[in-house]
């Protein structure tokens, strides 16, 4: 597989990205950028596979390699231990922590506000939320999310 | 004439983490403490040292690969100025690679994040040794599993190590001088570098 990255092309596409506001064909620009992204992601995926294969050949126990600007780690992810909830009562309390999470009930809060002249209940905050652009591309039956 | 600070990675590391009392105790050998884990580690180090000397291969736990011309427990000492010497003991040196053994639960990739390998690399380079790579060989004796991590020892790592050593060393030295600790407890007795490096 050959990946050719034309950085001038990328700059051009980036600058034309707002074309979609003026012409439905403006979507071509966005799609081309995403196709380039997909190619690069595939190249990175292949590079990781190569690093894993060759790394294990050189050193079956390699865990990480670090250089001036990069650290490559080969490790498992996720929690090292899990709790068997069915046996929680048998487990020594010193071996686990209990976490309480409070989640706002959006419908209940909206209902309260409507019933109380627009007042937000004490203890509930309405944080400023910054708007962001997200892009979804439909490719036949699949979707690529931004 | 002011005494010279004889800085090792361990004391500098304690100082850099704000563990000043521990650093002072350790530097002036005012208190020694050996945990079960530390004793375990020492036992494994000794086992591996003997294995390498006898067989010229890496310990079984780390793959048993043949080595070229291994040196074990290499004691190094370099002067970084009229107020500081950098000292250290490298567990294993072979063909441009310096290596340190670790035991316990912490993965080798965590140790690679510390300044230990860059400092040892600096020490080795200033001792005119050919050094390209630092390695951590870690053995988890509880799960009987090992892992290894590697750090390229570049000009950048040497520069960072030198800055780190001098920054922390200067603070330590100033503290020891201001508190009169060198007079109170005596400086570490300078030892001659052991030129009889154990060769396999």
PDB file of C-alpha atoms in Angstrom, chain A residues 18-95:
ATOM      1  CA  UNK A  18     -16.481  26.127   4.628  1.00  0.00           C
ATOM      2  CA  UNK A  19     -17.581  25.659   0.984  1.00  0.00           C
ATOM      3  CA  UNK A  20     -20.419  23.444   2.222  1.00  0.00           C
ATOM      4  CA  UNK A  21     -22.280  26.560   3.358  1.00  0.00           C
ATOM      5  CA  UNK A  22     -22.556  27.760  -0.244  1.00  0.00           C
ATOM      6  CA  UNK A  23     -22.732  24.631  -2.345  1.00  0.00           C
ATOM      7  CA  UNK A  24     -23.876  21.079  -1.548  1.00  0.00           C
ATOM      8  CA  UNK A  25     -20.860  19.861  -3.514  1.00  0.00           C
ATOM      9  CA  UNK A  26     -18.778  21.436  -0.774  1.00  0.00           C
ATOM     10  CA  UNK A  27     -19.125  18.074   0.959  1.00  0.00           C
ATOM     11  CA  UNK A  28     -16.460  16.681  -1.413  1.00  0.00           C
ATOM     12  CA  UNK A  29     -13.837  18.751   0.354  1.00  0.00           C
ATOM     13  CA  UNK A  30     -14.715  17.338   3.763  1.00  0.00           C
ATOM     14  CA  UNK A  31     -14.914  13.802   2.426  1.00  0.00           C
ATOM     15  CA  UNK A  32     -11.476  14.069   0.839  1.00  0.00           C
ATOM     16  CA  UNK A  33      -9.983  15.241   4.132  1.00  0.00           C
ATOM     17  CA  UNK A  34     -11.541  12.287   5.904  1.00  0.00           C
ATOM     18  CA  UNK A  35     -10.247   9.889   3.292  1.00  0.00           C
ATOM     19  CA  UNK A  36      -6.747  11.203   3.879  1.00  0.00           C
ATOM     20  CA  UNK A  37      -7.261  10.772   7.612  1.00  0.00           C
ATOM     21  CA  UNK A  38      -8.381   7.173   7.068  1.00  0.00           C
ATOM     22  CA  UNK A  39      -5.255   6.467   5.012  1.00  0.00           C
ATOM     23  CA  UNK A  40      -2.996   7.895   7.681  1.00  0.00           C
ATOM     24  CA  UNK A  41      -4.802   5.991  10.410  1.00  0.00           C
ATOM     25  CA  UNK A  42      -4.366   2.775   8.452  1.00  0.00           C
ATOM     26  CA  UNK A  43      -0.662   3.536   8.026  1.00  0.00           C
ATOM     27  CA  UNK A  44      -0.320   4.103  11.781  1.00  0.00           C
ATOM     28  CA  UNK A  45      -2.188   0.849  12.431  1.00  0.00           C
ATOM     29  CA  UNK A  46       0.213  -1.017  10.140  1.00  0.00           C
ATOM     30  CA  UNK A  47       3.194   0.665  11.800  1.00  0.00           C
ATOM     31  CA  UNK A  48       1.973  -0.471  15.238  1.00  0.00           C
ATOM     32  CA  UNK A  49       1.563  -4.023  13.980  1.00  0.00           C
ATOM     33  CA  UNK A  50       5.072  -3.981  12.568  1.00  0.00           C
ATOM     34  CA  UNK A  51       6.450  -2.608  15.834  1.00  0.00           C
ATOM     35  CA  UNK A  52       4.696  -5.367  17.749  1.00  0.00           C
ATOM     36  CA  UNK A  53       5.878  -8.149  15.413  1.00  0.00           C
ATOM     37  CA  UNK A  54       9.460  -6.980  15.122  1.00  0.00           C
ATOM     38  CA  UNK A  55       9.659  -5.909  18.755  1.00  0.00           C
ATOM     39  CA  UNK A  56       8.626  -9.361  19.969  1.00  0.00           C
ATOM     40  CA  UNK A  57      11.130 -10.989  17.604  1.00  0.00           C
ATOM     41  CA  UNK A  58      13.949  -8.902  19.031  1.00  0.00           C
ATOM     42  CA  UNK A  59      12.785  -9.133  22.612  1.00  0.00           C
ATOM     43  CA  UNK A  60       9.810 -11.321  23.632  1.00  0.00           C
ATOM     44  CA  UNK A  61       9.420  -9.368  26.842  1.00  0.00           C
ATOM     45  CA  UNK A  62       9.650  -5.822  25.546  1.00  0.00           C
ATOM     46  CA  UNK A  63       7.423  -3.437  27.428  1.00  0.00           C
ATOM     47  CA  UNK A  64       8.416   0.024  26.236  1.00  0.00           C
ATOM     48  CA  UNK A  65      10.868   1.908  24.097  1.00  0.00           C
ATOM     49  CA  UNK A  66      11.586   5.552  24.659  1.00  0.00           C
ATOM     50  CA  UNK A  67      13.510   8.023  22.565  1.00  0.00           C
ATOM     51  CA  UNK A  68      13.784  11.812  22.614  1.00  0.00           C
ATOM     52  CA  UNK A  69      10.252  12.518  21.407  1.00  0.00           C
ATOM     53  CA  UNK A  70       8.438   9.219  21.456  1.00  0.00           C
ATOM     54  CA  UNK A  71       7.498   6.587  23.965  1.00  0.00           C
ATOM     55  CA  UNK A  72       6.142   3.324  22.608  1.00  0.00           C
ATOM     56  CA  UNK A  73       4.427   1.110  25.119  1.00  0.00           C
ATOM     57  CA  UNK A  74       3.372  -2.501  24.694  1.00  0.00           C
ATOM     58  CA  UNK A  75       1.049  -3.264  27.531  1.00  0.00           C
ATOM     59  CA  UNK A  76      -2.400  -4.411  28.518  1.00  0.00           C
ATOM     60  CA  UNK A  77      -5.025  -1.804  29.130  1.00  0.00           C
ATOM     61  CA  UNK A  78      -7.950  -1.746  31.480  1.00  0.00           C
ATOM     62  CA  UNK A  79      -8.239  -2.455  35.131  1.00  0.00           C
ATOM     63  CA  UNK A  80      -5.827  -5.063  36.492  1.00  0.00           C
ATOM     64  CA  UNK A  81      -8.402  -6.485  38.819  1.00  0.00           C
ATOM     65  CA  UNK A  82     -12.168  -6.853  38.851  1.00  0.00           C
ATOM     66  CA  UNK A  83     -14.525  -7.431  41.728  1.00  0.00           C
ATOM     67  CA  UNK A  84     -16.874 -10.387  41.674  1.00  0.00           C
ATOM     68  CA  UNK A  85     -19.939  -8.495  42.831  1.00  0.00           C
ATOM     69  CA  UNK A  86     -21.663 -11.697  43.941  1.00  0.00           C
ATOM     70  CA  UNK A  87     -19.004 -12.137  46.622  1.00  0.00           C
ATOM     71  CA  UNK A  88     -18.724  -8.547  47.768  1.00  0.00           C
ATOM     72  CA  UNK A  89     -19.839  -9.425  51.267  1.00  0.00           C
ATOM     73  CA  UNK A  90     -16.997 -11.897  51.627  1.00  0.00           C
ATOM     74  CA  UNK A  91     -14.371  -9.417  50.490  1.00  0.00           C
ATOM     75  CA  UNK A  92     -12.165  -7.594  53.000  1.00  0.00           C
ATOM     76  CA  UNK A  93     -13.214  -3.937  52.953  1.00  0.00           C
ATOM     77  CA  UNK A  94      -9.593  -2.811  52.830  1.00  0.00           C
ATOM     78  CA  UNK A  95      -9.314  -4.261  49.321  1.00  0.00           C
TER      79      UNK A  95
END
